[in-house]
CSV table of C-alpha atoms in Angstrom, one decimal:
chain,number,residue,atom,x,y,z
S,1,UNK,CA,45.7,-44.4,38.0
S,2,UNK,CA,42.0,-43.4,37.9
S,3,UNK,CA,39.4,-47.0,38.9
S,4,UNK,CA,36.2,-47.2,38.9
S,5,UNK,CA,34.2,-49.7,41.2
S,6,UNK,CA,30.5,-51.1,40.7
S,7,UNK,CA,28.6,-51.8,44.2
S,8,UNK,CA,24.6,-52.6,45.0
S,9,UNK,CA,23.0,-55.5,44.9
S,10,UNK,CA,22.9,-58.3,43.0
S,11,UNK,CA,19.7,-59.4,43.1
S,12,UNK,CA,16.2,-57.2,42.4
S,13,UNK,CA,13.4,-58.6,42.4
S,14,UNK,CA,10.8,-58.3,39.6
S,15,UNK,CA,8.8,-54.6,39.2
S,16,UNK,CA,11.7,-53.3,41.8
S,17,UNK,CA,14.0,-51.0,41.1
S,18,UNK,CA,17.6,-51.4,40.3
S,19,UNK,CA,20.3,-49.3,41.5
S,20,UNK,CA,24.1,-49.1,41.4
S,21,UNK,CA,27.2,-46.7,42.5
S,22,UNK,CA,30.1,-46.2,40.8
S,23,UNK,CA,33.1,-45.0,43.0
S,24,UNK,CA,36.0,-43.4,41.2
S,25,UNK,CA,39.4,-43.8,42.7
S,26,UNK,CA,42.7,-42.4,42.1
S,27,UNK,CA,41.2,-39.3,40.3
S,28,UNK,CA,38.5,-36.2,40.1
S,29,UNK,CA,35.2,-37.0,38.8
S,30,UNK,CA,35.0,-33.5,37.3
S,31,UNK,CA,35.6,-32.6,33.6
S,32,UNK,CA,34.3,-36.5,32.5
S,33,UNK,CA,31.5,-37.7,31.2
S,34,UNK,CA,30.5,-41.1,32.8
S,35,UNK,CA,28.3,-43.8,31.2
S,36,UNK,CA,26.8,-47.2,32.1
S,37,UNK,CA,26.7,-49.9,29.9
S,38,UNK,CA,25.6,-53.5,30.3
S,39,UNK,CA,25.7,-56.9,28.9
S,40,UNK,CA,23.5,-60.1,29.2
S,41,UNK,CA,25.3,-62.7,29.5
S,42,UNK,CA,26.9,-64.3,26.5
S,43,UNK,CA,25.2,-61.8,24.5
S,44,UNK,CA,26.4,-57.7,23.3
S,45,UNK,CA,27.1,-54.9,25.0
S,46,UNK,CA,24.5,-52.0,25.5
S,47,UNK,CA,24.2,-48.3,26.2
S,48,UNK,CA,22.5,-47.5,28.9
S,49,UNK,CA,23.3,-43.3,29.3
S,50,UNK,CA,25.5,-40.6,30.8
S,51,UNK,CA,25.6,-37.7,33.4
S,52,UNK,CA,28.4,-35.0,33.4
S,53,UNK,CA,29.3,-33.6,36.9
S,54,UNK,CA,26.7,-31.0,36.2
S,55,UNK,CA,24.3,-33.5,36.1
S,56,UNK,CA,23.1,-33.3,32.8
S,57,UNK,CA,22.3,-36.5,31.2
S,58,UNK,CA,21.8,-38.4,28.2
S,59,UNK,CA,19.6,-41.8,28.1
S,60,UNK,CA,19.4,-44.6,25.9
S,61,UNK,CA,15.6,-44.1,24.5
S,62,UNK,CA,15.1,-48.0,24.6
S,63,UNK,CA,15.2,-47.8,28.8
S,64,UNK,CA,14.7,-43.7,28.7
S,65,UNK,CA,11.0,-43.9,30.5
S,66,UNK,CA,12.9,-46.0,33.5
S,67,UNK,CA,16.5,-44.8,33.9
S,68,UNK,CA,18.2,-42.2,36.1
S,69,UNK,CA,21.7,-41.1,36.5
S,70,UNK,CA,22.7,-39.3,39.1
S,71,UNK,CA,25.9,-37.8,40.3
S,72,UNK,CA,28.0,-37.3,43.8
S,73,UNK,CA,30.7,-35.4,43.2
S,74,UNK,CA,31.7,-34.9,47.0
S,75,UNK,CA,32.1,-38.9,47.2
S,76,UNK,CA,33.3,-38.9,43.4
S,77,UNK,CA,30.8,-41.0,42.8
S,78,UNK,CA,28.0,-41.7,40.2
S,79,UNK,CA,24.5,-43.8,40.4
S,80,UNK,CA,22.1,-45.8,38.4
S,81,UNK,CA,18.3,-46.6,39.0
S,82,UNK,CA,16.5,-48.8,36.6
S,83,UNK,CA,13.2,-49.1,37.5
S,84,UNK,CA,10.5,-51.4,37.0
S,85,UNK,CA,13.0,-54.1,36.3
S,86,UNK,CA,11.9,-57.8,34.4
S,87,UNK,CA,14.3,-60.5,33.9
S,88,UNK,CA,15.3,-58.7,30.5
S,89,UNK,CA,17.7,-56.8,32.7
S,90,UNK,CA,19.5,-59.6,34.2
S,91,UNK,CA,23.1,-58.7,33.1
S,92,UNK,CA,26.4,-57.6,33.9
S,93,UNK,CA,26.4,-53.6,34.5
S,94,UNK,CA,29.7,-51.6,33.7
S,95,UNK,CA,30.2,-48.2,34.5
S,96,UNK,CA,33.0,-46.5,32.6
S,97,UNK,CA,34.7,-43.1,31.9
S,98,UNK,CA,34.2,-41.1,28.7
S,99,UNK,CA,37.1,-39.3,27.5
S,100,UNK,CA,37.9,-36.2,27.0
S,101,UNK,CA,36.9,-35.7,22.7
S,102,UNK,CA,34.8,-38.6,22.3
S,103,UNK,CA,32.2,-40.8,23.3
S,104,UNK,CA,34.7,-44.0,23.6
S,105,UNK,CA,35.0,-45.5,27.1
S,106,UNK,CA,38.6,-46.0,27.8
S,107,UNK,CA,38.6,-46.8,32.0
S,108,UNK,CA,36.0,-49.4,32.9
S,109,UNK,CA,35.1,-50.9,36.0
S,110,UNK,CA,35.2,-54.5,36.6
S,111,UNK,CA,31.5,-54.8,36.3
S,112,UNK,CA,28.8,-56.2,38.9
S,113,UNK,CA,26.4,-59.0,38.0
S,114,UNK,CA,22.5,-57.9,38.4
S,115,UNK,CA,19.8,-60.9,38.2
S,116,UNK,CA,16.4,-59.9,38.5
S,117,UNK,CA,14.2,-62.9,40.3
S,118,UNK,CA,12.0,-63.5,42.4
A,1,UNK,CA,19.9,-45.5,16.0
A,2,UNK,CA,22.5,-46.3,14.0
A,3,UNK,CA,23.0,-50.1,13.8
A,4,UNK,CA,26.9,-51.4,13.6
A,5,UNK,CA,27.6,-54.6,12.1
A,6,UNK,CA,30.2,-57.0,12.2
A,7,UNK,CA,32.0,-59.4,10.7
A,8,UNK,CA,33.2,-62.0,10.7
A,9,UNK,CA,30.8,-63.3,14.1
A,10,UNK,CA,33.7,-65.5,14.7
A,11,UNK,CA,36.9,-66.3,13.1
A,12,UNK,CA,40.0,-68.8,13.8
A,13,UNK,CA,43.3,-68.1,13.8
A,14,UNK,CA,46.7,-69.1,14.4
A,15,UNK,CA,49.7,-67.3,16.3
A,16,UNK,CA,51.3,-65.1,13.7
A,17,UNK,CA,48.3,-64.9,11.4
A,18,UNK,CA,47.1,-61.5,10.5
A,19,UNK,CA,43.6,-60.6,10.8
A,20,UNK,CA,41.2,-58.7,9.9
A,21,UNK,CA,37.8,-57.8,11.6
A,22,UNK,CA,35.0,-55.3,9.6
A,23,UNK,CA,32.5,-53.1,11.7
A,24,UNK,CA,29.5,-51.7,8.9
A,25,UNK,CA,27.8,-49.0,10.0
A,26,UNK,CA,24.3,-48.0,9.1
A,27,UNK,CA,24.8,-44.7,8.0
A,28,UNK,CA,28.1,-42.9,7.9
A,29,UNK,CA,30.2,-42.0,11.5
A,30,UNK,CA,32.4,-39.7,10.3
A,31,UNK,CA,35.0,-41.6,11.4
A,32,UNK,CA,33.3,-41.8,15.1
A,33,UNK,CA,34.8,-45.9,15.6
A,34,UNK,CA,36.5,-47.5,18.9
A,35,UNK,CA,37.4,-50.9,19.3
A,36,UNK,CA,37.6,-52.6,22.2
A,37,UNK,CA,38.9,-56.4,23.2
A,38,UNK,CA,36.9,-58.2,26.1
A,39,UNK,CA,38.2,-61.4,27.7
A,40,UNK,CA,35.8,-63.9,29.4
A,41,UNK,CA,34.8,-62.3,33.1
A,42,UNK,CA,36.4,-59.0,32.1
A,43,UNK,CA,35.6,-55.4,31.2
A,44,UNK,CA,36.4,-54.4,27.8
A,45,UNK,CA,39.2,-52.6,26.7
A,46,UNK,CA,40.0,-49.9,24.3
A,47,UNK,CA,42.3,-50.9,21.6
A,48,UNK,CA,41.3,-47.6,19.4
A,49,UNK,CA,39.6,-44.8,18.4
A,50,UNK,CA,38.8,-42.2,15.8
A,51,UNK,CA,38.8,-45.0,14.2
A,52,UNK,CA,42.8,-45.3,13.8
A,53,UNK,CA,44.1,-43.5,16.8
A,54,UNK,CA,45.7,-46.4,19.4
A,55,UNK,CA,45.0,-45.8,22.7
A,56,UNK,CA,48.0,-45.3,25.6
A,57,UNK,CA,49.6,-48.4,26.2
A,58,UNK,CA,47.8,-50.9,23.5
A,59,UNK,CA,50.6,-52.6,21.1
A,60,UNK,CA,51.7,-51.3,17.6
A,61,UNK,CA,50.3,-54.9,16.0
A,62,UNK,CA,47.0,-53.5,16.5
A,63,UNK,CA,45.7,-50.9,14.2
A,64,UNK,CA,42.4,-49.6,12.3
A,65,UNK,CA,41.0,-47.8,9.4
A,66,UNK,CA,38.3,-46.7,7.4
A,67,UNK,CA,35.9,-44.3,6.5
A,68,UNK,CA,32.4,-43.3,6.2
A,69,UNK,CA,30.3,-46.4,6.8
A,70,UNK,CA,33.3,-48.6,6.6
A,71,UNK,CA,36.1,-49.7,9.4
A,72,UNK,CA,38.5,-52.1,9.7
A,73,UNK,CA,40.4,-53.3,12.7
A,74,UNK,CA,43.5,-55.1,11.8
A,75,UNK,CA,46.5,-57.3,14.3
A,76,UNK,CA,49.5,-57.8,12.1
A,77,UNK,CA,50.6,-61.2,14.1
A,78,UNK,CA,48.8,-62.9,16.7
A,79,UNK,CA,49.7,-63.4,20.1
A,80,UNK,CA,48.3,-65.8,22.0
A,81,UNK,CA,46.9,-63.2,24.5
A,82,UNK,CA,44.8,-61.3,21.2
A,83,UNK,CA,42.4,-64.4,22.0
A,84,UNK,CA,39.3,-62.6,22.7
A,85,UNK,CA,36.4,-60.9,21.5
A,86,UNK,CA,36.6,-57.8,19.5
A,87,UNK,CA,33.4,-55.1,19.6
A,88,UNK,CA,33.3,-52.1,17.4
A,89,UNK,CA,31.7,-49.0,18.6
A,90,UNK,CA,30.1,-45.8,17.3
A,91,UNK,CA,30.0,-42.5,19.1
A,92,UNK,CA,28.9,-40.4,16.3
A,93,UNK,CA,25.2,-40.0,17.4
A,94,UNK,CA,23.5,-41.0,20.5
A,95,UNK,CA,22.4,-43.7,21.6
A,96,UNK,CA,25.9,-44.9,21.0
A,97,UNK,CA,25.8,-48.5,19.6
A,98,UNK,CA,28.2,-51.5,19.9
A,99,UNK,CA,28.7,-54.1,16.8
A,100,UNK,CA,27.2,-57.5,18.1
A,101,UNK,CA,31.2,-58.9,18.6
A,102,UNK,CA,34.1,-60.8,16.5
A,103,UNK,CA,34.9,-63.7,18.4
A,104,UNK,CA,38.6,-64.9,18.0
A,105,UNK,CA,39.7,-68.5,18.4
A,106,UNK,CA,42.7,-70.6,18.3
A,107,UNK,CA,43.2,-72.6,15.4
């Protein structure tokens, strides 16, 4: 069945920039929409945006001005960069699939812990 | 941005209990509602959506309903593995917007 795998680094320092894959296994990265959420710890989870395989994208307009989604579809694989990073976005980041009808997420990855510090 | 608000924050429970979790949105979704169920150190999970529709593999006890502004997720009898946190989610407009959690305890 279709996976999804966070990998980058887990700490960024301050001002830097931010950036995750998501590799998706056991399936085609075409006809999905895939989105990146994240979660402080102990706290809610949040929107961050989409891509579809086209590469068109749609952005959370709290972190609009510093996102970027980008897609691979030869490695079936999709990125994030968050840039100019603060310790407000110290959090677990998800990447998940969108399904086919609706803006649900119904195949996550296991998530990857990002601290931001110097 | 629509805002999504739950409640109960957090609730406890029993095994065999019924419970019920609300999820209040802002303005009406159009029935636009999935749930999900996070364990500590986990991903969430999607128990629903559409509001009512259960997704592949999820068990019958779980359910939801509702309309307009108003939604409901409902587990006819605990198990003890339902022990988790519940978050509510609307996909009717972007940005798409989570409710701030339901967490479920042990009696």
């Amino acid at each position: 069945q279709v996976q999804l795998q966070e990998s980058g680094p887990g700490l960024v320092k301050p001002s830097e920039t931010l950036s995750l894959t998501c590799t998706v296994s056991g399936g085609f990265i075409s006809t999905y929409y895939w989105s990146w959420i994240r979660q402080p710890a102990g706290k809610g989870l949040e929107w961050i945006g989409r891509i579809y395989i086209s590469g068109s994208t749609n952005y959370n307009p709290s972190l609009k001005r510093r996102v970027t989604m980008s897609v691979d579809t030869s490695k079936n694989q999709f990125s994030l960069k968050l840039s100019s990073v603060t310790a407000a976005d110290t959090a677990v980041y998800f990447c998940a699939r969108v399904p086919t009808g609706g803006d649900s997420f119904d195949i996550w990855g296991q998530g990857t812990m990002v601290t931001v510090s110097s | 941005d629509i805002q999504m608000t739950q409640s109960p924050s957090s609730l406890s429970a029993s095994v065999g209990d019924r419970v019920t979790i609300t999820c209040r949105a802002s303005q009406g979704i159009s029935n636009s509602l999935a749930w999900y169920q996070q364990k500590p150190g986990k991903a969430p999970e999607l128990l629903l959506y559409a509001a009512s529709r259960l997704q592949s593999g999820v068990p019958s006890r779980f359910s939801g309903s509702g309309s307009g502004t108003d939604y409901t997720l409902t587990i006819s009898s605990l198990q003890p593995e339902d022990f988790a946190t519940y978050y509510c989610q609307q996909y009717y407009n972007t940005p798409l917007t989570f409710g701030q959690g339901t967490k479920l305890e042990i009696k």
